[in-house]
Coordinates of C-alpha atoms and ligand atoms in Angstrom, one line a residue:
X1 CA 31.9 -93.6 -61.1
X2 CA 31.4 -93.6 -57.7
X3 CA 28.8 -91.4 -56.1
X4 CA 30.2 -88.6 -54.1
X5 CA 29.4 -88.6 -50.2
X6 CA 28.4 -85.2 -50.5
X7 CA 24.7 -85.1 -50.4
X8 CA 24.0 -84.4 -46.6
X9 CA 26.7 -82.0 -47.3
X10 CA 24.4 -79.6 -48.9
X11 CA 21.8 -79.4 -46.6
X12 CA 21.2 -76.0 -44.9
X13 CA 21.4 -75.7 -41.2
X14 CA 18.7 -73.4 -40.7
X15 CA 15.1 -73.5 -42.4
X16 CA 11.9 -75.8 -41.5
X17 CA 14.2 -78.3 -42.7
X18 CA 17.4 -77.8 -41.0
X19 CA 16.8 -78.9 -37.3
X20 CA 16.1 -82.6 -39.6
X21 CA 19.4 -82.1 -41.5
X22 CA 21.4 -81.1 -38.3
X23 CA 20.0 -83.3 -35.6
X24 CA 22.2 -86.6 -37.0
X25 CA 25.4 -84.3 -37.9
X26 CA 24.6 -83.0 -34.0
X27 CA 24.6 -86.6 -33.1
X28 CA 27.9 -86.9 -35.2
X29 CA 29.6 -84.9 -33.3
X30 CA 28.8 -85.5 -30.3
X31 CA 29.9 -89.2 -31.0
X32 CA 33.2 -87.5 -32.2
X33 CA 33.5 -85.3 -28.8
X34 CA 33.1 -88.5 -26.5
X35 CA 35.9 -90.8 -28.8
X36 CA 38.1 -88.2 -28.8
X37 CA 38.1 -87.2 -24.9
X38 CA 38.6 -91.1 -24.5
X39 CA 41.7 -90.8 -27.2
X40 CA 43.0 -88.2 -25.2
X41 CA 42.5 -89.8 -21.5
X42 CA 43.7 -86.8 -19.7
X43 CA 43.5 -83.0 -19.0
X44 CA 46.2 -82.6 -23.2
X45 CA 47.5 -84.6 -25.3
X46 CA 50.4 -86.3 -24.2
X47 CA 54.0 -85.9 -26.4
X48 CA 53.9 -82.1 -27.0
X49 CA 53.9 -80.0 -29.8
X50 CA 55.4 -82.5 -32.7
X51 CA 53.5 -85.2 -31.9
X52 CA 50.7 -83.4 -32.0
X53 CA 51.0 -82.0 -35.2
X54 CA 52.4 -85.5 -36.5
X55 CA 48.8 -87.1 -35.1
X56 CA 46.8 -84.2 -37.0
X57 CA 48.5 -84.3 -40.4
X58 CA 47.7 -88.1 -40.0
X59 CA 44.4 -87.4 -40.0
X60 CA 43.6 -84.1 -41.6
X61 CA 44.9 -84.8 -45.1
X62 CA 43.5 -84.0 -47.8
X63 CA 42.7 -81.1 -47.0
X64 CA 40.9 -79.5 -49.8
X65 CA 40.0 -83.2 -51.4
X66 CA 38.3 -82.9 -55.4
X67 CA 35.3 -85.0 -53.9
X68 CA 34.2 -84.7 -50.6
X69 CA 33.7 -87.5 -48.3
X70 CA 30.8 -86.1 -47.2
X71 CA 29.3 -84.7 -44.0
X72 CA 29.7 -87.8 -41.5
X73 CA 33.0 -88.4 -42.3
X74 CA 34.6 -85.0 -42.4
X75 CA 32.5 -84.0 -38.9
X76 CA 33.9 -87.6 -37.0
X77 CA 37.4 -87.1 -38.4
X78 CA 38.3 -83.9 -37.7
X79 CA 36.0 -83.0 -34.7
X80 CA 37.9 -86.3 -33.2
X81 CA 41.0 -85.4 -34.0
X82 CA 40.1 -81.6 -32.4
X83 CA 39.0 -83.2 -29.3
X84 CA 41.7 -85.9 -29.1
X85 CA 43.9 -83.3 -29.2
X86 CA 42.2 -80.6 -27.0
X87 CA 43.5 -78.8 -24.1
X88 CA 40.0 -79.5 -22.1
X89 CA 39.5 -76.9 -18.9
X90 CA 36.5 -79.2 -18.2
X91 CA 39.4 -81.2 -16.7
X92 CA 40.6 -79.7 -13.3
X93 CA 43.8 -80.5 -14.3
X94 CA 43.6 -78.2 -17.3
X95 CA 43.6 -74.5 -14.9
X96 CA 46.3 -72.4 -16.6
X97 CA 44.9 -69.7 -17.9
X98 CA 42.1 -68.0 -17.9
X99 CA 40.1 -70.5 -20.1
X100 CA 36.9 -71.5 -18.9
X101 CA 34.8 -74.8 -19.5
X102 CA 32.2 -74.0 -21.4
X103 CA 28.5 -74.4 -19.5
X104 CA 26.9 -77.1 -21.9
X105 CA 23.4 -74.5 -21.9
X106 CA 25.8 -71.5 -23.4
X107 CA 27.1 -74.2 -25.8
X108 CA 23.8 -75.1 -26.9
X109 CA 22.6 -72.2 -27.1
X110 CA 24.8 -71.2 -29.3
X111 CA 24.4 -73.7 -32.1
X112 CA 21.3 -72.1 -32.7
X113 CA 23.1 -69.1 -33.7
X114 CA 25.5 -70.6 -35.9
X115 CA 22.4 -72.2 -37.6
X116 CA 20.1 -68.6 -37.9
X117 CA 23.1 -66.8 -38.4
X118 CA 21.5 -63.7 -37.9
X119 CA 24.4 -60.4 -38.3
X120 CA 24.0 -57.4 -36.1
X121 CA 25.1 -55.2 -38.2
X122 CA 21.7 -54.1 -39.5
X123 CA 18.4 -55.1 -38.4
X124 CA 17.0 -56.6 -41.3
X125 CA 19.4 -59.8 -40.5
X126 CA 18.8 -59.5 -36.8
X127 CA 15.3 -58.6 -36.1
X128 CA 15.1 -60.1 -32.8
X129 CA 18.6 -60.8 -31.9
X130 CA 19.3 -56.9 -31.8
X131 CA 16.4 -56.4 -29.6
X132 CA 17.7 -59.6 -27.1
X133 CA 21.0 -58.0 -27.3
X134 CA 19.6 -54.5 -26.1
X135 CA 18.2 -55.4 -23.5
X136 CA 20.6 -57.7 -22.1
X137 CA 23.3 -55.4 -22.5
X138 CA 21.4 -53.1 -19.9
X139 CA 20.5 -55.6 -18.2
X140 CA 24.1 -56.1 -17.4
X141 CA 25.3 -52.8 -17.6
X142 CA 23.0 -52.1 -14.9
X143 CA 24.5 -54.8 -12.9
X144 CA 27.8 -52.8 -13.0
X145 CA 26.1 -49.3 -13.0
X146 CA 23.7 -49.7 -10.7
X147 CA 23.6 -45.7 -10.3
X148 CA 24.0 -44.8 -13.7
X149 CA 21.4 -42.5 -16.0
X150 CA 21.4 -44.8 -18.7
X151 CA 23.3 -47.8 -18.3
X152 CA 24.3 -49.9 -21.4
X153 CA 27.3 -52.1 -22.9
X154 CA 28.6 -53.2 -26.4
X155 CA 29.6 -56.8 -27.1
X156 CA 32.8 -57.4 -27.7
X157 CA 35.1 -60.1 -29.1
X158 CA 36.5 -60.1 -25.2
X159 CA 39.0 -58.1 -22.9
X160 CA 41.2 -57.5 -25.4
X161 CA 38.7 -55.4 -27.8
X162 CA 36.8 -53.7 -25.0
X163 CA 40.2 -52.3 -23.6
X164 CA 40.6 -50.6 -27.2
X165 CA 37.0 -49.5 -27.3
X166 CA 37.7 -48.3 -24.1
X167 CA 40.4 -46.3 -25.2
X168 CA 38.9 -45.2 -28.2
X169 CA 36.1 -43.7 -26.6
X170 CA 38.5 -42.0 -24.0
X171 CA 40.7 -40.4 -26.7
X172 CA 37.4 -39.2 -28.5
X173 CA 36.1 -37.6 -25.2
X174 CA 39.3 -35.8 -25.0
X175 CA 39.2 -34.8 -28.0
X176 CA 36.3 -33.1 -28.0
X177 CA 36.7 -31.7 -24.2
X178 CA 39.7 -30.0 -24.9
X179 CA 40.9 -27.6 -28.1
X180 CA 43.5 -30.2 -30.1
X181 CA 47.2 -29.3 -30.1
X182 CA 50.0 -31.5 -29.1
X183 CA 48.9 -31.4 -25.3
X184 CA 45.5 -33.0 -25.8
X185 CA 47.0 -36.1 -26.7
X186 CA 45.3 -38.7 -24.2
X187 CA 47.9 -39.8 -21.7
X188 CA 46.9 -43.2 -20.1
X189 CA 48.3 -44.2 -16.6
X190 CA 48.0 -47.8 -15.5
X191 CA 49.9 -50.4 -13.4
X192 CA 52.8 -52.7 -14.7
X193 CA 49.6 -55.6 -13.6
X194 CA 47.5 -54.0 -16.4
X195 CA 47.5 -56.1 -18.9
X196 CA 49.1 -56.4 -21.9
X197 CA 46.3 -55.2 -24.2
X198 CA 46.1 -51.6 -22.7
X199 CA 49.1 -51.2 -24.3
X200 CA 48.6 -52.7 -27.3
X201 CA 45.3 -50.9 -27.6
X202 CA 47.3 -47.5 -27.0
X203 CA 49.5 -48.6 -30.0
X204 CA 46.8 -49.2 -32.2
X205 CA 45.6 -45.5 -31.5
X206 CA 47.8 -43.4 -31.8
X207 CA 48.5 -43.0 -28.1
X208 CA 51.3 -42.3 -26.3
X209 CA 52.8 -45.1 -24.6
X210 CA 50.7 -45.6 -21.1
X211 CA 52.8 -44.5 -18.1
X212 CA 53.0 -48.0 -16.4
X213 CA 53.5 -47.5 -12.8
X214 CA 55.3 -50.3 -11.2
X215 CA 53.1 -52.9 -8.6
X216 CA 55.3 -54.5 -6.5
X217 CA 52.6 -55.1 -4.3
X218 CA 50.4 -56.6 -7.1
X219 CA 48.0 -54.0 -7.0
X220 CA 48.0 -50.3 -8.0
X221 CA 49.5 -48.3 -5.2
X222 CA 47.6 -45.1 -4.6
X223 CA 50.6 -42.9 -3.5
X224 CA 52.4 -43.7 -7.1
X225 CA 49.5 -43.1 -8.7
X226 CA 48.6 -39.8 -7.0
X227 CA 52.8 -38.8 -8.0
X228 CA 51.9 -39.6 -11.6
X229 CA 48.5 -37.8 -11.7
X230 CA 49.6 -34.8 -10.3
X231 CA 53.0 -34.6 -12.5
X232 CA 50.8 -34.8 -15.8
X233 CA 48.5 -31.7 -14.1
X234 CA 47.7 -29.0 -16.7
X235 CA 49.4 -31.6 -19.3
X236 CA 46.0 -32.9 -20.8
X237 CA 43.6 -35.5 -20.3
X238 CA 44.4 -38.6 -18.7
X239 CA 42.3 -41.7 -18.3
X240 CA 43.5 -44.1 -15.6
X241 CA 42.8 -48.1 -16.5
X242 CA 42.3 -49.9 -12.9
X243 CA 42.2 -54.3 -13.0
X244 CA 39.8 -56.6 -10.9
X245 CA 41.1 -59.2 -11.3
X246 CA 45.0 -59.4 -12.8
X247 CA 45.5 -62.1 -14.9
X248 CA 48.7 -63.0 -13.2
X249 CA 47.5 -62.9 -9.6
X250 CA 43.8 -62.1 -9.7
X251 CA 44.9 -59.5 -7.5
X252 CA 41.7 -56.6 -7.6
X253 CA 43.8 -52.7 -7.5
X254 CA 42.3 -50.7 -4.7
X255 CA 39.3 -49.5 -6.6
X256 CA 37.9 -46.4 -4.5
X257 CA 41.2 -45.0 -3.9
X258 CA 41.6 -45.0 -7.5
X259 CA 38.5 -43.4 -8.3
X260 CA 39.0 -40.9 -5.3
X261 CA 42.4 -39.9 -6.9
X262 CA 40.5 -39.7 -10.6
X263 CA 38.0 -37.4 -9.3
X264 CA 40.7 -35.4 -7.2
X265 CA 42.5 -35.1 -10.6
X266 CA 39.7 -35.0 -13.0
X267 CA 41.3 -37.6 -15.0
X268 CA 39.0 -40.6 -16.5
X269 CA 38.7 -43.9 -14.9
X270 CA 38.4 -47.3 -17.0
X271 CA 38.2 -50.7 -15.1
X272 CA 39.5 -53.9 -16.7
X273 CA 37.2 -56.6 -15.0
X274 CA 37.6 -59.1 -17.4
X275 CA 38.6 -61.8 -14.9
X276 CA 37.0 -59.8 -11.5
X277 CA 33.7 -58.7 -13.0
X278 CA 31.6 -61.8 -12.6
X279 CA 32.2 -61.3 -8.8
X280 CA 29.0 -59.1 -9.2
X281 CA 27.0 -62.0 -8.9
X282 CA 28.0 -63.3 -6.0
X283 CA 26.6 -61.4 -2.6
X284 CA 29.6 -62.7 -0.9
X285 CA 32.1 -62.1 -2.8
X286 CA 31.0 -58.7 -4.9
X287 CA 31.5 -56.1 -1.9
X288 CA 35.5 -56.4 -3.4
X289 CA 34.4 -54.2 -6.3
X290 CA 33.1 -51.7 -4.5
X291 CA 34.1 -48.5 -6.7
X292 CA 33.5 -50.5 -10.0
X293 CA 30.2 -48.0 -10.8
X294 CA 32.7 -45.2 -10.6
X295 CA 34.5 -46.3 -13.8
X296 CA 33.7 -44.3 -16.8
X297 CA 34.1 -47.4 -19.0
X298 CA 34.4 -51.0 -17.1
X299 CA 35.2 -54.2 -19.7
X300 CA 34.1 -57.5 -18.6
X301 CA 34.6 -60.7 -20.1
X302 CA 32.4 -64.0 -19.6
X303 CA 34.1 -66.4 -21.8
X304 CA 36.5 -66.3 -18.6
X305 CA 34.5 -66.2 -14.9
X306 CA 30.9 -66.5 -17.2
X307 CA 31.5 -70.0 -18.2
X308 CA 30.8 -68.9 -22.0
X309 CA 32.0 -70.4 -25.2
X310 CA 34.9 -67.7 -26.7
X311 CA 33.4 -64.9 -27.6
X312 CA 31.5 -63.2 -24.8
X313 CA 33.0 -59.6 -24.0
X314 CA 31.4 -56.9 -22.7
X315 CA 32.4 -53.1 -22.5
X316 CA 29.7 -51.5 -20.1
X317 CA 28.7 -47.5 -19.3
X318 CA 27.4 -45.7 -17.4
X319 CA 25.2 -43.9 -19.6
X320 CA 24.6 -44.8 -23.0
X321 CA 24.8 -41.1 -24.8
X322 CA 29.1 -42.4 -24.0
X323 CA 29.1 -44.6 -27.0
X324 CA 28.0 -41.8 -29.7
X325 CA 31.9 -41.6 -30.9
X326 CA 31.1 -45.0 -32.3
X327 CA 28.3 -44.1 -34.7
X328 CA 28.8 -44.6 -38.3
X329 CA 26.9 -44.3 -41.4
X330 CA 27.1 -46.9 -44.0
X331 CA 24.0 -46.3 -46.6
X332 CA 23.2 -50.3 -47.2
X333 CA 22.8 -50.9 -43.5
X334 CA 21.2 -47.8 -41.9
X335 CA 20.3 -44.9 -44.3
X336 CA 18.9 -42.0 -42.5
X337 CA 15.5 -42.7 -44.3
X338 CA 15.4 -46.0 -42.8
X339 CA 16.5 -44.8 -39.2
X340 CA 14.1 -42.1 -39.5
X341 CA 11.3 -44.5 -40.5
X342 CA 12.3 -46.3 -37.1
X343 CA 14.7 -49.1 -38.2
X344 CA 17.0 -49.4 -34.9
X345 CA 20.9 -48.3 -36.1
X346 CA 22.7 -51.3 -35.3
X347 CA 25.6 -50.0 -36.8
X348 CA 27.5 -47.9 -33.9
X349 CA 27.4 -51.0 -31.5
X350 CA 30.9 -52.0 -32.4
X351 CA 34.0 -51.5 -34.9
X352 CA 33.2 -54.6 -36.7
X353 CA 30.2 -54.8 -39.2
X354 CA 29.3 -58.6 -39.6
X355 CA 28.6 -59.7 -36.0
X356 CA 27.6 -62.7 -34.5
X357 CA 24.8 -62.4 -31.7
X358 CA 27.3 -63.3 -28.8
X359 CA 24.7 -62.3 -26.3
X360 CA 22.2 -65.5 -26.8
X361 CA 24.3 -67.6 -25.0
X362 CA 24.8 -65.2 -22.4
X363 CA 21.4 -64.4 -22.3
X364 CA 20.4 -67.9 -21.8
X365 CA 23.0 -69.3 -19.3
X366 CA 21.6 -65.6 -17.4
X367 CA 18.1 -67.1 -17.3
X368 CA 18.8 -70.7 -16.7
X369 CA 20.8 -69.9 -14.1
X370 CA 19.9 -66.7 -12.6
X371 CA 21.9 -64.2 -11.0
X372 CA 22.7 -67.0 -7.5
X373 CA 22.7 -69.5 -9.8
X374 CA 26.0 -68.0 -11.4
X375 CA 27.3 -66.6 -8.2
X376 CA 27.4 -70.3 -6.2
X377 CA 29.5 -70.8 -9.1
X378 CA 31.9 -68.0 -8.9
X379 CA 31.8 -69.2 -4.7
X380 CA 32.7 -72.2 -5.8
X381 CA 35.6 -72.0 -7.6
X382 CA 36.8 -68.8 -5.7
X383 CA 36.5 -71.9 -2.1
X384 CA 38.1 -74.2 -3.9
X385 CA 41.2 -71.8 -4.8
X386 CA 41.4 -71.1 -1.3
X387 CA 41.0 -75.1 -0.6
X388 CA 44.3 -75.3 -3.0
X389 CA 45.8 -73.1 -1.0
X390 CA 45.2 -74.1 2.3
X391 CA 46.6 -77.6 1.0
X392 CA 49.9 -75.8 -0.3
X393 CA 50.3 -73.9 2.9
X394 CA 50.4 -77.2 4.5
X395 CA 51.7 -79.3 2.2
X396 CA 55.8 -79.3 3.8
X397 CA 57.3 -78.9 0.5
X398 CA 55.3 -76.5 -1.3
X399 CA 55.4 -72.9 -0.7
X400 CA 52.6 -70.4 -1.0
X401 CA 53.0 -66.7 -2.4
X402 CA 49.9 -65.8 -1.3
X403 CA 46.1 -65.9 -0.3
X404 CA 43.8 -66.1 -3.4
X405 CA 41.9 -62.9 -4.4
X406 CA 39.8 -64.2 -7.0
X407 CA 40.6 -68.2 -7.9
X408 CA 44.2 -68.5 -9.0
X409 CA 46.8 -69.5 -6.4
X410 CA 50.6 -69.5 -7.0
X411 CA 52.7 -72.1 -5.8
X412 CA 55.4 -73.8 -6.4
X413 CA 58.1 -76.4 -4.7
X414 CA 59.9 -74.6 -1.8
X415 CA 63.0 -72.5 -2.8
X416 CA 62.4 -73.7 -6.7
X417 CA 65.0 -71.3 -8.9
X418 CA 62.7 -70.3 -12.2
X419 CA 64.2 -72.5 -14.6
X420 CA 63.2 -75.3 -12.1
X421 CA 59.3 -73.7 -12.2
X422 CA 59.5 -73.6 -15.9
X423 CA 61.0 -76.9 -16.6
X424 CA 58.2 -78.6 -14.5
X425 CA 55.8 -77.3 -15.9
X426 CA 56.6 -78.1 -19.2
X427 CA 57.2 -81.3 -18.2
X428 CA 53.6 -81.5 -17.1
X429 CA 52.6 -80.0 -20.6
X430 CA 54.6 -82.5 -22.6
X431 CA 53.5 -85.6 -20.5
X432 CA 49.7 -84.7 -20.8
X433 CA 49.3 -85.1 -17.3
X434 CA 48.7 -81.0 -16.4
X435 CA 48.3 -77.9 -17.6
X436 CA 49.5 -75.2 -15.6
X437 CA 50.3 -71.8 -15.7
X438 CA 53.1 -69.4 -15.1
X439 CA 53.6 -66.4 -13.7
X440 CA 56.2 -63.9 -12.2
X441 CA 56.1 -61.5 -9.3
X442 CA 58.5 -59.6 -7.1
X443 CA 59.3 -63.0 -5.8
X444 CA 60.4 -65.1 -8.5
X445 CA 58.8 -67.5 -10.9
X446 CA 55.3 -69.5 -9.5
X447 CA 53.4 -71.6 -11.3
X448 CA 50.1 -70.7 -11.7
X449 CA 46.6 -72.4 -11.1
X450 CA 43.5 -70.6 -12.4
X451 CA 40.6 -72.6 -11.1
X452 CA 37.8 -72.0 -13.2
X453 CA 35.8 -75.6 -13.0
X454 CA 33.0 -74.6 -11.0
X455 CA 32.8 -78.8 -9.8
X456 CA 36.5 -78.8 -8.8
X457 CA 36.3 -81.4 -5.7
X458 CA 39.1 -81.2 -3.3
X459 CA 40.2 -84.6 -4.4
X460 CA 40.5 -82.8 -7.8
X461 CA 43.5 -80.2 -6.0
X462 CA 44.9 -82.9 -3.8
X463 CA 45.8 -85.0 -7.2
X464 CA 47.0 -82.0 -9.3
X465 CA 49.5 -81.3 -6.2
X466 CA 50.6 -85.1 -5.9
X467 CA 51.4 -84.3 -10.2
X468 CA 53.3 -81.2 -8.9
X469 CA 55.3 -83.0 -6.5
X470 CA 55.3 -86.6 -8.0
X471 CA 57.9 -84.6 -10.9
X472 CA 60.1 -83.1 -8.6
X473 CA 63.4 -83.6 -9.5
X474 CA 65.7 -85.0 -6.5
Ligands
LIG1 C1 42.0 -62.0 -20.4 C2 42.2 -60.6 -20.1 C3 42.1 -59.6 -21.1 C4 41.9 -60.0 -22.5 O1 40.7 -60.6 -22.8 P1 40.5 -61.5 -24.1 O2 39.2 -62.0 -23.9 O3 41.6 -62.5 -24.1 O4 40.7 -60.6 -25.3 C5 42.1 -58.3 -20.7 N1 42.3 -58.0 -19.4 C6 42.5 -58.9 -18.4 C7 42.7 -58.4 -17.0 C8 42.4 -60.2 -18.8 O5 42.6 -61.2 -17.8

């Protein structure tokens, strides 16, 4: 009988012994990374979706074998095969969504936690990752509430689940601010550029469906907004969710006339900076959320302009006393003898109860790079959008729909109908030569380019045009 492969296989990753048993697997990988960007030779794979799947299945089977192959073999394979057939945003061709390459410090960082894999649901499995995560969470709340008593944040899984907290927290508020009955239900009002989660979230709670207020513009439009408010006067609460940063557009909503019209109408103010929030760090650029401290809850999201690894959400306060909805009792993690012997309460710091400590890679890529360390990056990639779209405006046939706010820039050939828009970019999809986005406004169909690589070059936006207009059909 042969001997099975599967000794390495066993080894644990963390220990005194680990860092031995993971530093060739880490070299493994890495190997696996570099062949399978070479494989790939471009910003995706080329021959779209059934080819894909055909050069996976040619690799991934068996996939529950009766012997292992061991720990080389399965890590080259498949973490080839992953990379091979990654869309990579480290390329600048790859700028479709909001999907950021990773900063290589935030990525190592964060093998450390998969190897401690310390769970912040209780202290005893977290002893010092609840304590980093503490204080970097005021840290950055403070950066947002700079005015605030007691400014702190929860980690989050991204946008999507700090929009729900965020909704959570306001519907418990209300709840407890106003006698229940049919009227207290919380009514949320947002702009048809909210996105798509705020409704979701509302879903998912009970809520009514948000009045969505139509942006023609873009951006929320104060006079609408001040109609809605004052036709739900005397109708029950209301919490207003506000974007910096759409993730059409980028477009930022006019943030103190929406907190002047909140406080006019005593309704509640939450601003979705997933995309816009990073701005903070930037002294040129962060005067655009002015009226961001005004919010009662603001979400932000780093695995987007924070150059993090998925996941790195962040819903921030004011003052911390606003999360106490969110406190939960669950004997095995934080009996009240244990709290009251002095055992921080981990447990109200989010919905979920295993959680991964998110926050060291954030907290690292904070201190390796300090605070103008990450804002020349945000300037970067916010000047190269406008580089993009300076070339559009005088490219003679490309058209423009309009300055950048944050980094993405629409475009697309002049007079394209949408099924020209969409078919081109497909076509760039399928060939592995681009990966744009899409989006649609008052005007039409664009496509969409969300520059995120903070070492875009110019040369980098002149060749992802000449792809653009290189496909045009005749
Ligand atoms: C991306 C995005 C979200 C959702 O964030 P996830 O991290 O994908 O959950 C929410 N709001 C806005 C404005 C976004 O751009």
């Amino acid at each position: 009988m042969p001997v099975p492969a599967t000794g390495t296989a066993r080894l644990l990753a963390g220990g005194g012994r680990g860092p031995d048993a993971l530093r060739p697997m880490v070299g493994t990988v890495l190997d696996a990374l570099a062949r399978g960007a070479a494989d790939r030779a471009g910003p995706l794979p080329a021959g779209g979706p059934d080819a894909v799947a055909r050069r996976v299945r040619a690799v991934a089977e068996p996939l529950i074998p009766d012997i292992g192959e061991g720990a080389t073999l399965a890590l080259h394979t498949l973490v080839r095969a992953l990379a091979a057939g990654a869309a990579d945003p480290a390329d600048p061709r790859c700028a479709a969504h909001l999907h950021c390459p990773p900063l290589a410090v935030a990525a190592a960082a964060d093998l450390a936690v998969s190897a401690l894999n310390p769970s912040l649901d209780s202290w005893d499995q977290a002893p010092a990752a609840s304590e980093l995560e503490a204080l970097t969470c005021r840290a950055l709340a403070a950066l947002v509430h700079p005015r605030g008593p007691a400014p702190d944040a929860l980690v989050t899984t991204g946008g999507t689940e700090a929009n729900q907290l965020a909704l959570l927290l306001a519907r418990e508020a209300a709840r407890t601010a106003v006698p229940p009955g049919p009227s207290a239900a919380l009514r949320i009002v947002c702009g048809a550029n909210a996105h798509h989660s705020v409704h979701r979230a509302a879903w998912l709670l009970g809520l009514p469906t948000p009045v969505t207020l139509p942006t023609p513009a873009g951006v929320l439009d104060p006079a609408r907004l001040h109609d809605a408010l004052t036709r739900l006067t005397g109708r029950g609460p209301v919490l207003v969710v506000a974007t910096a940063g759409t993730t059409d557009t980028g477009a930022i909503d006019p943030l103190p006339a929406v907190a002047d019209l909140c406080d006019r109408h005593t309704a509640a103010l939450h601003i979705d900076a997933s995309y816009g929030g990073p701005l903070l760090f930037s002294g040129t650029h962060r005067h655009r959320l002015d009226g961001l401290d005004r919010a009662r809850t603001v979400t932000l999201d780093l695995h987007k302009l924070g150059w993090q690894p998925v996941a790195a959400g962040l819903l921030t306060v004011p003052d911390a006393p606003a999360l106490t909805p969110l406190d939960h009792r669950a004997d095995y993690l934080n009996a009240d003898d244990d709290t009251e012997s002095g055992i921080p309460d981990l447990l109200g710091r989010s919905l979920r109860t295993t959680r991964r400590p998110d926050i060291l890679k954030i907290a690292v890529t904070l201190r390796a790079l300090g605070r103008r360390g990450l804002g020349d990056l945000v300037d970067h990639v916010c000047a190269a959008a406008h580089q993009l779209a300076d070339l559009i405006e005088a490219h003679p046939r490309l058209e423009l729909h309009a300055r950048p706010t944050i980094s993405t820039v629409l475009f697309r050939p002049t007079g394209a109908g949408p099924a020209t828009v969409a078919a081109l970019r497909r076509r760039l999809l399928t060939d592995g030569r681009a990966v744009l986005g899409r989006a649609t406004t008052a005007d039409g169909l664009w496509l969409k380019a969300t520059v995120l690589n903070p070492h875009t070059q110019p040369a980098d936006l002149r060749g992802l045009l000449e792809l653009v207009e290189g496909d045009r059909t005749p």
